[in-house]
Amino acid sequence: MEKTLRLVYEKGFTATSMRDIAKHSNFEVPNIYNYIDSKEAFLEGYLFTIFEEFNSYMEEILESSFSPKEKLKYVISKHVQFTIKEPYQVALFVYDWRNLSEPKLSEFKELRKNYLQKVGSIIKMGMEEGQFRTMDVEMATFLVFSSLRWLFNILINDEERKVNSIELEKQITDYVFGGIDAK
């Protein structure tokens, strides 16, 4: 599957055919259907599995007794760690969710919206408690995710780069909190 994710990243989801996937995976075209029902099923499977993982982690963060600042650090940590481990899955998540067919596209958009609202609730709580400076919550939420969104590009495009996940996480956390922290 890693080879398939890499292929989809390189060619793009719409340009990748089941024939391409079969060839890239060293399967005969009919045999690929033993592993992947369709290109759309492949996309749905990955996107919704990723969301399931992040949503379960988010619920644990929200239910924790930590401060909003600590909760946001854990959100950032989860995203950085997952991106380092699975950059091609994150690329699929960032680029290709728009290729979902209805009703899965609407379902995905709703999940995404709810997830962002949960992160926004952490940020809002941090503002109310004086841990974060007062600003537009939606804008702050999107700025946090903008600093995380393209991390996979660095990892994919420079595979020789040695990445210390703890240092990278600290750099991103320092960057985000440099803009949101109450001073």
Short mmCIF file of N, CA and C in Angstrom, two decimals:
data_model
loop_
_atom_site.label_atom_id
_atom_site.label_comp_id
_atom_site.label_asym_id
_atom_site.label_seq_id
_atom_site.Cartn_x
_atom_site.Cartn_y
_atom_site.Cartn_z
N MET A 1 0.81 -1.20 0.00
CA MET A 1 0.00 0.00 0.00
C MET A 1 0.85 1.27 0.00
N GLU A 2 2.02 1.19 0.63
CA GLU A 2 2.92 2.35 0.64
C GLU A 2 3.31 2.73 -0.79
N LYS A 3 3.56 1.72 -1.63
CA LYS A 3 3.90 1.99 -3.04
C LYS A 3 2.72 2.65 -3.75
N THR A 4 1.53 2.20 -3.44
CA THR A 4 0.34 2.77 -4.07
C THR A 4 0.15 4.21 -3.63
N LEU A 5 0.34 4.47 -2.36
CA LEU A 5 0.23 5.86 -1.87
C LEU A 5 1.25 6.76 -2.55
N ARG A 6 2.45 6.26 -2.71
CA ARG A 6 3.50 7.04 -3.38
C ARG A 6 3.11 7.30 -4.83
N LEU A 7 2.60 6.29 -5.51
CA LEU A 7 2.16 6.45 -6.90
C LEU A 7 1.07 7.50 -7.01
N VAL A 8 0.08 7.43 -6.13
CA VAL A 8 -1.03 8.39 -6.15
C VAL A 8 -0.49 9.80 -5.90
N TYR A 9 0.46 9.92 -5.00
CA TYR A 9 1.06 11.23 -4.74
C TYR A 9 1.77 11.76 -5.99
N GLU A 10 2.54 10.89 -6.63
CA GLU A 10 3.33 11.33 -7.79
C GLU A 10 2.46 11.64 -9.01
N LYS A 11 1.46 10.81 -9.28
CA LYS A 11 0.62 11.01 -10.47
C LYS A 11 -0.63 11.84 -10.20
N GLY A 12 -1.07 11.85 -8.97
CA GLY A 12 -2.35 12.46 -8.63
C GLY A 12 -3.43 11.39 -8.65
N PHE A 13 -4.42 11.55 -7.80
CA PHE A 13 -5.46 10.53 -7.67
C PHE A 13 -6.22 10.32 -8.97
N THR A 14 -6.66 11.40 -9.59
CA THR A 14 -7.49 11.26 -10.79
C THR A 14 -6.70 10.67 -11.96
N ALA A 15 -5.41 10.93 -12.02
CA ALA A 15 -4.59 10.41 -13.13
C ALA A 15 -4.12 8.98 -12.90
N THR A 16 -4.27 8.48 -11.69
CA THR A 16 -3.83 7.11 -11.38
C THR A 16 -4.97 6.14 -11.67
N SER A 17 -4.67 5.14 -12.46
CA SER A 17 -5.69 4.13 -12.79
C SER A 17 -5.45 2.86 -11.98
N MET A 18 -6.43 1.99 -11.96
CA MET A 18 -6.26 0.69 -11.30
C MET A 18 -5.16 -0.09 -12.01
N ARG A 19 -5.04 0.08 -13.31
CA ARG A 19 -3.98 -0.57 -14.07
C ARG A 19 -2.60 -0.09 -13.58
N ASP A 20 -2.48 1.23 -13.33
CA ASP A 20 -1.23 1.78 -12.80
C ASP A 20 -0.91 1.17 -11.43
N ILE A 21 -1.92 1.08 -10.59
CA ILE A 21 -1.74 0.52 -9.25
C ILE A 21 -1.30 -0.93 -9.35
N ALA A 22 -1.94 -1.69 -10.21
CA ALA A 22 -1.58 -3.11 -10.38
C ALA A 22 -0.14 -3.24 -10.87
N LYS A 23 0.21 -2.47 -11.88
CA LYS A 23 1.56 -2.53 -12.44
C LYS A 23 2.59 -2.14 -11.38
N HIS A 24 2.32 -1.08 -10.67
CA HIS A 24 3.25 -0.58 -9.66
C HIS A 24 3.41 -1.56 -8.50
N SER A 25 2.39 -2.36 -8.25
CA SER A 25 2.41 -3.33 -7.15
C SER A 25 2.81 -4.73 -7.60
N ASN A 26 3.18 -4.85 -8.88
CA ASN A 26 3.56 -6.15 -9.45
C ASN A 26 2.44 -7.18 -9.39
N PHE A 27 1.22 -6.74 -9.69
CA PHE A 27 0.05 -7.61 -9.78
C PHE A 27 -0.48 -7.60 -11.20
N GLU A 28 -1.15 -8.65 -11.55
CA GLU A 28 -1.94 -8.63 -12.78
C GLU A 28 -3.16 -7.77 -12.47
N VAL A 29 -3.67 -7.08 -13.49
CA VAL A 29 -4.79 -6.16 -13.27
C VAL A 29 -5.97 -6.85 -12.57
N PRO A 30 -6.41 -8.04 -13.01
CA PRO A 30 -7.55 -8.66 -12.30
C PRO A 30 -7.24 -8.98 -10.83
N ASN A 31 -5.98 -9.29 -10.53
CA ASN A 31 -5.62 -9.64 -9.15
C ASN A 31 -5.65 -8.46 -8.19
N ILE A 32 -5.46 -7.26 -8.69
CA ILE A 32 -5.45 -6.09 -7.82
C ILE A 32 -6.81 -5.93 -7.13
N TYR A 33 -7.86 -6.40 -7.81
CA TYR A 33 -9.21 -6.29 -7.23
C TYR A 33 -9.41 -7.23 -6.04
N ASN A 34 -8.48 -8.15 -5.81
CA ASN A 34 -8.53 -8.97 -4.59
C ASN A 34 -8.12 -8.15 -3.37
N TYR A 35 -7.43 -7.03 -3.62
CA TYR A 35 -6.91 -6.20 -2.53
C TYR A 35 -7.59 -4.84 -2.44
N ILE A 36 -7.98 -4.32 -3.59
CA ILE A 36 -8.62 -3.00 -3.65
C ILE A 36 -9.88 -3.14 -4.50
N ASP A 37 -11.04 -2.83 -3.92
CA ASP A 37 -12.30 -2.94 -4.67
C ASP A 37 -12.35 -1.95 -5.83
N SER A 38 -11.89 -0.74 -5.56
CA SER A 38 -11.88 0.31 -6.58
C SER A 38 -10.97 1.42 -6.09
N LYS A 39 -10.66 2.31 -6.98
CA LYS A 39 -9.84 3.46 -6.60
C LYS A 39 -10.57 4.30 -5.55
N GLU A 40 -11.87 4.44 -5.71
CA GLU A 40 -12.66 5.22 -4.77
C GLU A 40 -12.70 4.56 -3.39
N ALA A 41 -12.79 3.23 -3.38
CA ALA A 41 -12.78 2.50 -2.10
C ALA A 41 -11.43 2.67 -1.40
N PHE A 42 -10.38 2.67 -2.18
CA PHE A 42 -9.03 2.90 -1.65
C PHE A 42 -8.97 4.27 -0.97
N LEU A 43 -9.46 5.30 -1.67
CA LEU A 43 -9.45 6.66 -1.14
C LEU A 43 -10.31 6.76 0.11
N GLU A 44 -11.52 6.25 0.05
CA GLU A 44 -12.42 6.29 1.20
C GLU A 44 -11.80 5.59 2.40
N GLY A 45 -11.25 4.42 2.17
CA GLY A 45 -10.67 3.64 3.25
C GLY A 45 -9.60 4.41 3.98
N TYR A 46 -8.68 4.98 3.24
CA TYR A 46 -7.59 5.73 3.88
C TYR A 46 -8.10 6.99 4.57
N LEU A 47 -8.92 7.76 3.89
CA LEU A 47 -9.35 9.03 4.47
C LEU A 47 -10.15 8.84 5.75
N PHE A 48 -11.08 7.90 5.72
CA PHE A 48 -11.93 7.71 6.89
C PHE A 48 -11.19 6.99 8.02
N THR A 49 -10.22 6.17 7.69
CA THR A 49 -9.39 5.53 8.72
C THR A 49 -8.54 6.58 9.42
N ILE A 50 -7.96 7.49 8.65
CA ILE A 50 -7.17 8.56 9.24
C ILE A 50 -8.05 9.40 10.16
N PHE A 51 -9.24 9.76 9.67
CA PHE A 51 -10.12 10.58 10.49
C PHE A 51 -10.54 9.85 11.76
N GLU A 52 -10.79 8.58 11.66
CA GLU A 52 -11.16 7.80 12.85
C GLU A 52 -10.05 7.85 13.90
N GLU A 53 -8.83 7.70 13.45
CA GLU A 53 -7.69 7.76 14.37
C GLU A 53 -7.58 9.13 15.02
N PHE A 54 -7.67 10.18 14.23
CA PHE A 54 -7.55 11.52 14.78
C PHE A 54 -8.72 11.88 15.68
N ASN A 55 -9.92 11.45 15.32
CA ASN A 55 -11.08 11.76 16.15
C ASN A 55 -11.01 11.05 17.50
N SER A 56 -10.55 9.81 17.52
CA SER A 56 -10.45 9.11 18.80
C SER A 56 -9.39 9.77 19.68
N TYR A 57 -8.29 10.17 19.07
CA TYR A 57 -7.25 10.87 19.81
C TYR A 57 -7.76 12.22 20.31
N MET A 58 -8.52 12.91 19.47
CA MET A 58 -9.08 14.21 19.85
C MET A 58 -10.02 14.07 21.05
N GLU A 59 -10.83 13.04 21.06
CA GLU A 59 -11.74 12.82 22.18
C GLU A 59 -10.96 12.63 23.48
N GLU A 60 -9.86 11.89 23.42
CA GLU A 60 -9.02 11.70 24.60
C GLU A 60 -8.43 13.03 25.07
N ILE A 61 -8.01 13.84 24.12
CA ILE A 61 -7.44 15.15 24.47
C ILE A 61 -8.51 16.02 25.13
N LEU A 62 -9.69 16.08 24.52
CA LEU A 62 -10.76 16.92 25.05
C LEU A 62 -11.20 16.47 26.43
N GLU A 63 -11.22 15.18 26.67
CA GLU A 63 -11.67 14.64 27.96
C GLU A 63 -10.57 14.71 29.03
N SER A 64 -9.37 15.05 28.65
CA SER A 64 -8.27 15.11 29.61
C SER A 64 -8.44 16.30 30.55
N SER A 65 -7.71 16.27 31.63
CA SER A 65 -7.76 17.36 32.61
C SER A 65 -6.72 18.44 32.32
N PHE A 66 -6.04 18.34 31.19
CA PHE A 66 -4.99 19.29 30.86
C PHE A 66 -5.55 20.67 30.54
N SER A 67 -4.68 21.66 30.63
CA SER A 67 -5.04 23.03 30.28
C SER A 67 -5.22 23.12 28.76
N PRO A 68 -5.91 24.15 28.29
CA PRO A 68 -6.02 24.33 26.84
C PRO A 68 -4.67 24.38 26.12
N LYS A 69 -3.70 25.00 26.74
CA LYS A 69 -2.36 25.09 26.15
C LYS A 69 -1.76 23.69 25.97
N GLU A 70 -1.86 22.87 26.99
CA GLU A 70 -1.35 21.50 26.89
C GLU A 70 -2.14 20.68 25.88
N LYS A 71 -3.45 20.88 25.86
CA LYS A 71 -4.28 20.15 24.89
C LYS A 71 -3.87 20.49 23.46
N LEU A 72 -3.64 21.77 23.20
CA LEU A 72 -3.23 22.17 21.85
C LEU A 72 -1.86 21.60 21.51
N LYS A 73 -0.98 21.53 22.50
CA LYS A 73 0.33 20.91 22.26
C LYS A 73 0.16 19.45 21.86
N TYR A 74 -0.77 18.74 22.49
CA TYR A 74 -1.00 17.34 22.14
C TYR A 74 -1.61 17.20 20.74
N VAL A 75 -2.45 18.12 20.35
CA VAL A 75 -3.01 18.10 18.99
C VAL A 75 -1.87 18.26 17.98
N ILE A 76 -1.02 19.24 18.21
CA ILE A 76 0.12 19.47 17.32
C ILE A 76 1.03 18.25 17.30
N SER A 77 1.29 17.69 18.45
CA SER A 77 2.14 16.51 18.55
C SER A 77 1.59 15.36 17.72
N LYS A 78 0.31 15.10 17.85
CA LYS A 78 -0.30 14.00 17.10
C LYS A 78 -0.13 14.22 15.60
N HIS A 79 -0.37 15.42 15.14
CA HIS A 79 -0.25 15.71 13.71
C HIS A 79 1.19 15.57 13.22
N VAL A 80 2.13 16.06 13.99
CA VAL A 80 3.54 15.97 13.59
C VAL A 80 3.97 14.50 13.56
N GLN A 81 3.67 13.77 14.62
CA GLN A 81 4.09 12.36 14.70
C GLN A 81 3.46 11.53 13.59
N PHE A 82 2.19 11.75 13.30
CA PHE A 82 1.52 11.00 12.24
C PHE A 82 2.12 11.35 10.88
N THR A 83 2.40 12.62 10.66
CA THR A 83 2.97 13.05 9.38
C THR A 83 4.35 12.45 9.17
N ILE A 84 5.14 12.41 10.20
CA ILE A 84 6.47 11.82 10.08
C ILE A 84 6.36 10.33 9.75
N LYS A 85 5.42 9.66 10.38
CA LYS A 85 5.25 8.22 10.18
C LYS A 85 4.59 7.90 8.85
N GLU A 86 3.62 8.71 8.43
CA GLU A 86 2.81 8.41 7.24
C GLU A 86 2.66 9.63 6.31
N PRO A 87 3.75 10.15 5.74
CA PRO A 87 3.63 11.36 4.93
C PRO A 87 2.75 11.19 3.69
N TYR A 88 2.75 10.01 3.09
CA TYR A 88 1.93 9.80 1.89
C TYR A 88 0.44 9.72 2.22
N GLN A 89 0.11 9.22 3.39
CA GLN A 89 -1.28 9.23 3.82
C GLN A 89 -1.75 10.67 4.06
N VAL A 90 -0.88 11.47 4.65
CA VAL A 90 -1.23 12.87 4.88
C VAL A 90 -1.38 13.60 3.55
N ALA A 91 -0.52 13.30 2.59
CA ALA A 91 -0.63 13.92 1.26
C ALA A 91 -1.98 13.56 0.63
N LEU A 92 -2.38 12.31 0.75
CA LEU A 92 -3.68 11.87 0.24
C LEU A 92 -4.79 12.66 0.93
N PHE A 93 -4.65 12.81 2.22
CA PHE A 93 -5.62 13.53 3.04
C PHE A 93 -5.73 15.00 2.63
N VAL A 94 -4.60 15.63 2.37
CA VAL A 94 -4.57 17.06 2.03
C VAL A 94 -5.06 17.30 0.60
N TYR A 95 -4.57 16.50 -0.33
CA TYR A 95 -4.86 16.75 -1.75
C TYR A 95 -6.15 16.12 -2.27
N ASP A 96 -6.46 14.94 -1.83
CA ASP A 96 -7.41 14.14 -2.59
C ASP A 96 -8.78 13.94 -1.98
N TRP A 97 -9.08 14.50 -0.84
CA TRP A 97 -10.40 14.32 -0.26
C TRP A 97 -11.50 14.86 -1.18
N ARG A 98 -11.16 15.83 -1.99
CA ARG A 98 -12.15 16.42 -2.92
C ARG A 98 -12.59 15.43 -4.00
N ASN A 99 -11.85 14.33 -4.15
CA ASN A 99 -12.20 13.31 -5.15
C ASN A 99 -13.19 12.28 -4.63
N LEU A 100 -13.61 12.41 -3.39
CA LEU A 100 -14.63 11.51 -2.87
C LEU A 100 -15.94 11.75 -3.61
N SER A 101 -16.71 10.70 -3.79
CA SER A 101 -18.03 10.82 -4.39
C SER A 101 -19.06 10.99 -3.28
N GLU A 102 -20.18 11.60 -3.65
CA GLU A 102 -21.27 11.72 -2.68
C GLU A 102 -21.84 10.34 -2.39
N PRO A 103 -22.29 10.07 -1.23
CA PRO A 103 -22.45 10.94 -0.07
C PRO A 103 -21.20 11.02 0.81
N LYS A 104 -20.15 10.29 0.44
CA LYS A 104 -18.92 10.27 1.26
C LYS A 104 -18.24 11.64 1.32
N LEU A 105 -18.34 12.42 0.25
CA LEU A 105 -17.74 13.75 0.25
C LEU A 105 -18.38 14.62 1.32
N SER A 106 -19.71 14.63 1.38
CA SER A 106 -20.40 15.42 2.40
C SER A 106 -20.09 14.91 3.80
N GLU A 107 -20.02 13.61 3.95
CA GLU A 107 -19.69 13.01 5.25
C GLU A 107 -18.28 13.45 5.69
N PHE A 108 -17.35 13.42 4.75
CA PHE A 108 -15.98 13.82 5.05
C PHE A 108 -15.92 15.30 5.44
N LYS A 109 -16.61 16.14 4.69
CA LYS A 109 -16.62 17.58 4.99
C LYS A 109 -17.17 17.83 6.39
N GLU A 110 -18.19 17.09 6.76
CA GLU A 110 -18.78 17.25 8.09
C GLU A 110 -17.80 16.80 9.18
N LEU A 111 -17.12 15.69 8.96
CA LEU A 111 -16.12 15.22 9.92
C LEU A 111 -15.01 16.25 10.07
N ARG A 112 -14.57 16.78 8.95
CA ARG A 112 -13.49 17.78 8.95
C ARG A 112 -13.93 19.03 9.71
N LYS A 113 -15.13 19.49 9.43
CA LYS A 113 -15.68 20.67 10.10
C LYS A 113 -15.76 20.44 11.61
N ASN A 114 -16.25 19.27 12.02
CA ASN A 114 -16.37 18.95 13.45
C ASN A 114 -15.00 18.89 14.13
N TYR A 115 -14.03 18.32 13.43
CA TYR A 115 -12.68 18.23 13.98
C TYR A 115 -12.10 19.63 14.20
N LEU A 116 -12.24 20.48 13.19
CA LEU A 116 -11.74 21.85 13.32
C LEU A 116 -12.45 22.60 14.44
N GLN A 117 -13.75 22.34 14.62
CA GLN A 117 -14.49 22.98 15.70
C GLN A 117 -13.98 22.53 17.07
N LYS A 118 -13.60 21.26 17.16
CA LYS A 118 -13.05 20.75 18.43
C LYS A 118 -11.74 21.45 18.76
N VAL A 119 -10.89 21.60 17.76
CA VAL A 119 -9.63 22.32 17.99
C VAL A 119 -9.94 23.78 18.31
N GLY A 120 -10.90 24.34 17.61
CA GLY A 120 -11.31 25.72 17.89
C GLY A 120 -11.82 25.88 19.31
N SER A 121 -12.51 24.86 19.83
CA SER A 121 -13.01 24.94 21.21
C SER A 121 -11.85 24.97 22.21
N ILE A 122 -10.77 24.25 21.90
CA ILE A 122 -9.58 24.28 22.76
C ILE A 122 -8.98 25.69 22.73
N ILE A 123 -8.88 26.26 21.55
CA ILE A 123 -8.31 27.60 21.40
C ILE A 123 -9.18 28.63 22.11
N LYS A 124 -10.49 28.51 21.93
CA LYS A 124 -11.42 29.46 22.57
C LYS A 124 -11.30 29.37 24.10
N MET A 125 -11.23 28.16 24.62
CA MET A 125 -11.10 27.98 26.05
C MET A 125 -9.78 28.60 26.54
N GLY A 126 -8.73 28.44 25.75
CA GLY A 126 -7.44 29.04 26.10
C GLY A 126 -7.51 30.55 26.13
N MET A 127 -8.28 31.14 25.22
CA MET A 127 -8.47 32.59 25.22
C MET A 127 -9.24 33.03 26.46
N GLU A 128 -10.31 32.29 26.75
CA GLU A 128 -11.13 32.63 27.92
C GLU A 128 -10.35 32.52 29.22
N GLU A 129 -9.41 31.59 29.29
CA GLU A 129 -8.62 31.40 30.50
C GLU A 129 -7.35 32.27 30.51
N GLY A 130 -7.16 33.06 29.46
CA GLY A 130 -6.01 33.96 29.40
C GLY A 130 -4.71 33.29 29.00
N GLN A 131 -4.77 32.05 28.54
CA GLN A 131 -3.55 31.36 28.10
C GLN A 131 -3.17 31.76 26.68
N PHE A 132 -4.16 32.12 25.87
CA PHE A 132 -3.94 32.54 24.49
C PHE A 132 -4.45 33.96 24.35
N ARG A 133 -3.80 34.69 23.47
CA ARG A 133 -4.27 36.05 23.23
C ARG A 133 -5.61 36.02 22.53
N THR A 134 -6.39 37.06 22.68
CA THR A 134 -7.71 37.13 22.08
C THR A 134 -7.57 37.42 20.59
N MET A 135 -8.21 36.59 19.81
CA MET A 135 -8.21 36.76 18.36
C MET A 135 -9.40 35.97 17.81
N ASP A 136 -9.64 36.05 16.53
CA ASP A 136 -10.71 35.29 15.89
C ASP A 136 -10.38 33.80 16.01
N VAL A 137 -11.27 33.04 16.63
CA VAL A 137 -11.03 31.62 16.90
C VAL A 137 -10.88 30.82 15.61
N GLU A 138 -11.74 31.09 14.65
CA GLU A 138 -11.67 30.35 13.39
C GLU A 138 -10.35 30.63 12.67
N MET A 139 -9.94 31.88 12.67
CA MET A 139 -8.67 32.24 12.02
C MET A 139 -7.51 31.58 12.75
N ALA A 140 -7.53 31.59 14.08
CA ALA A 140 -6.46 30.97 14.86
C ALA A 140 -6.39 29.47 14.57
N THR A 141 -7.54 28.83 14.46
CA THR A 141 -7.59 27.40 14.17
C THR A 141 -6.97 27.11 12.80
N PHE A 142 -7.34 27.89 11.81
CA PHE A 142 -6.79 27.67 10.47
C PHE A 142 -5.29 27.99 10.42
N LEU A 143 -4.85 28.95 11.19
CA LEU A 143 -3.42 29.26 11.23
C LEU A 143 -2.62 28.11 11.85
N VAL A 144 -3.18 27.50 12.89
CA VAL A 144 -2.52 26.34 13.51
C VAL A 144 -2.37 25.24 12.47
N PHE A 145 -3.46 24.94 11.77
CA PHE A 145 -3.40 23.85 10.79
C PHE A 145 -2.59 24.21 9.56
N SER A 146 -2.52 25.47 9.22
CA SER A 146 -1.68 25.88 8.10
C SER A 146 -0.22 25.60 8.39
N SER A 147 0.17 25.73 9.65
CA SER A 147 1.56 25.47 10.01
C SER A 147 1.88 23.97 10.01
N LEU A 148 0.87 23.13 10.03
CA LEU A 148 1.06 21.68 10.04
C LEU A 148 0.80 21.04 8.67
N ARG A 149 -0.02 21.67 7.89
CA ARG A 149 -0.57 21.05 6.69
C ARG A 149 0.46 20.58 5.67
N TRP A 150 1.49 21.34 5.44
CA TRP A 150 2.42 21.04 4.36
C TRP A 150 3.69 20.35 4.83
N LEU A 151 3.73 19.95 6.06
CA LEU A 151 4.91 19.28 6.60
C LEU A 151 5.28 18.03 5.79
N PHE A 152 4.28 17.32 5.29
CA PHE A 152 4.55 16.11 4.52
C PHE A 152 5.41 16.39 3.29
N ASN A 153 5.27 17.57 2.70
CA ASN A 153 6.06 17.91 1.51
C ASN A 153 7.55 17.88 1.80
N ILE A 154 7.94 18.41 2.94
CA ILE A 154 9.35 18.41 3.32
C ILE A 154 9.85 16.98 3.45
N LEU A 155 9.04 16.15 4.08
CA LEU A 155 9.45 14.76 4.32
C LEU A 155 9.50 13.94 3.04
N ILE A 156 8.57 14.16 2.14
CA ILE A 156 8.52 13.41 0.89
C ILE A 156 9.59 13.89 -0.09
N ASN A 157 9.72 15.20 -0.20
CA ASN A 157 10.63 15.76 -1.20
C ASN A 157 12.09 15.73 -0.79
N ASP A 158 12.35 15.47 0.47
CA ASP A 158 13.74 15.36 0.93
C ASP A 158 13.84 14.12 1.81
N GLU A 159 13.72 12.95 1.18
CA GLU A 159 13.70 11.69 1.92
C GLU A 159 15.03 11.39 2.61
N GLU A 160 16.09 12.05 2.19
CA GLU A 160 17.40 11.85 2.81
C GLU A 160 17.53 12.62 4.12
N ARG A 161 16.65 13.57 4.32
CA ARG A 161 16.71 14.42 5.50
C ARG A 161 16.46 13.58 6.75
N LYS A 162 17.34 13.71 7.70
CA LYS A 162 17.16 13.06 8.99
C LYS A 162 16.26 13.96 9.82
N VAL A 163 15.15 13.41 10.24
CA VAL A 163 14.18 14.19 11.01
C VAL A 163 14.13 13.66 12.44
N ASN A 164 14.41 14.54 13.36
CA ASN A 164 14.23 14.21 14.76
C ASN A 164 12.82 14.68 15.11
N SER A 165 11.93 13.74 15.33
CA SER A 165 10.52 14.08 15.52
C SER A 165 10.29 14.99 16.72
N ILE A 166 11.06 14.82 17.76
CA ILE A 166 10.90 15.66 18.96
C ILE A 166 11.32 17.10 18.66
N GLU A 167 12.44 17.26 17.95
CA GLU A 167 12.90 18.61 17.60
C GLU A 167 11.93 19.29 16.64
N LEU A 168 11.44 18.53 15.67
CA LEU A 168 10.49 19.10 14.71
C LEU A 168 9.20 19.52 15.42
N GLU A 169 8.72 18.67 16.28
CA GLU A 169 7.52 18.98 17.05
C GLU A 169 7.72 20.25 17.88
N LYS A 170 8.88 20.37 18.50
CA LYS A 170 9.18 21.56 19.32
C LYS A 170 9.25 22.82 18.45
N GLN A 171 9.87 22.71 17.28
CA GLN A 171 9.95 23.87 16.38
C GLN A 171 8.55 24.34 15.98
N ILE A 172 7.70 23.42 15.60
CA ILE A 172 6.35 23.79 15.17
C ILE A 172 5.54 24.32 16.35
N THR A 173 5.65 23.67 17.49
CA THR A 173 4.93 24.13 18.68
C THR A 173 5.39 25.54 19.07
N ASP A 174 6.69 25.77 19.07
CA ASP A 174 7.21 27.11 19.39
C ASP A 174 6.69 28.14 18.39
N TYR A 175 6.64 27.77 17.13
CA TYR A 175 6.15 28.68 16.09
C TYR A 175 4.67 29.03 16.33
N VAL A 176 3.85 27.99 16.54
CA VAL A 176 2.42 28.22 16.75
C VAL A 176 2.19 29.05 18.02
N PHE A 177 2.85 28.65 19.10
CA PHE A 177 2.62 29.36 20.37
C PHE A 177 3.24 30.75 20.37
N GLY A 178 4.20 30.99 19.50
CA GLY A 178 4.73 32.34 19.36
C GLY A 178 3.68 33.32 18.86
N GLY A 179 2.70 32.80 18.12
CA GLY A 179 1.64 33.65 17.59
C GLY A 179 0.37 33.65 18.42
N ILE A 180 0.15 32.60 19.19
CA ILE A 180 -1.14 32.48 19.89
C ILE A 180 -1.02 32.71 21.39
N ASP A 181 0.17 32.52 21.94
CA ASP A 181 0.38 32.63 23.37
C ASP A 181 0.06 34.01 23.89
N ALA A 182 -0.58 34.05 25.06
CA ALA A 182 -0.76 35.33 25.74
C ALA A 182 0.60 35.71 26.31
N LYS A 183 1.01 36.91 26.09
CA LYS A 183 2.36 37.32 26.53
C LYS A 183 2.30 38.02 27.86
#
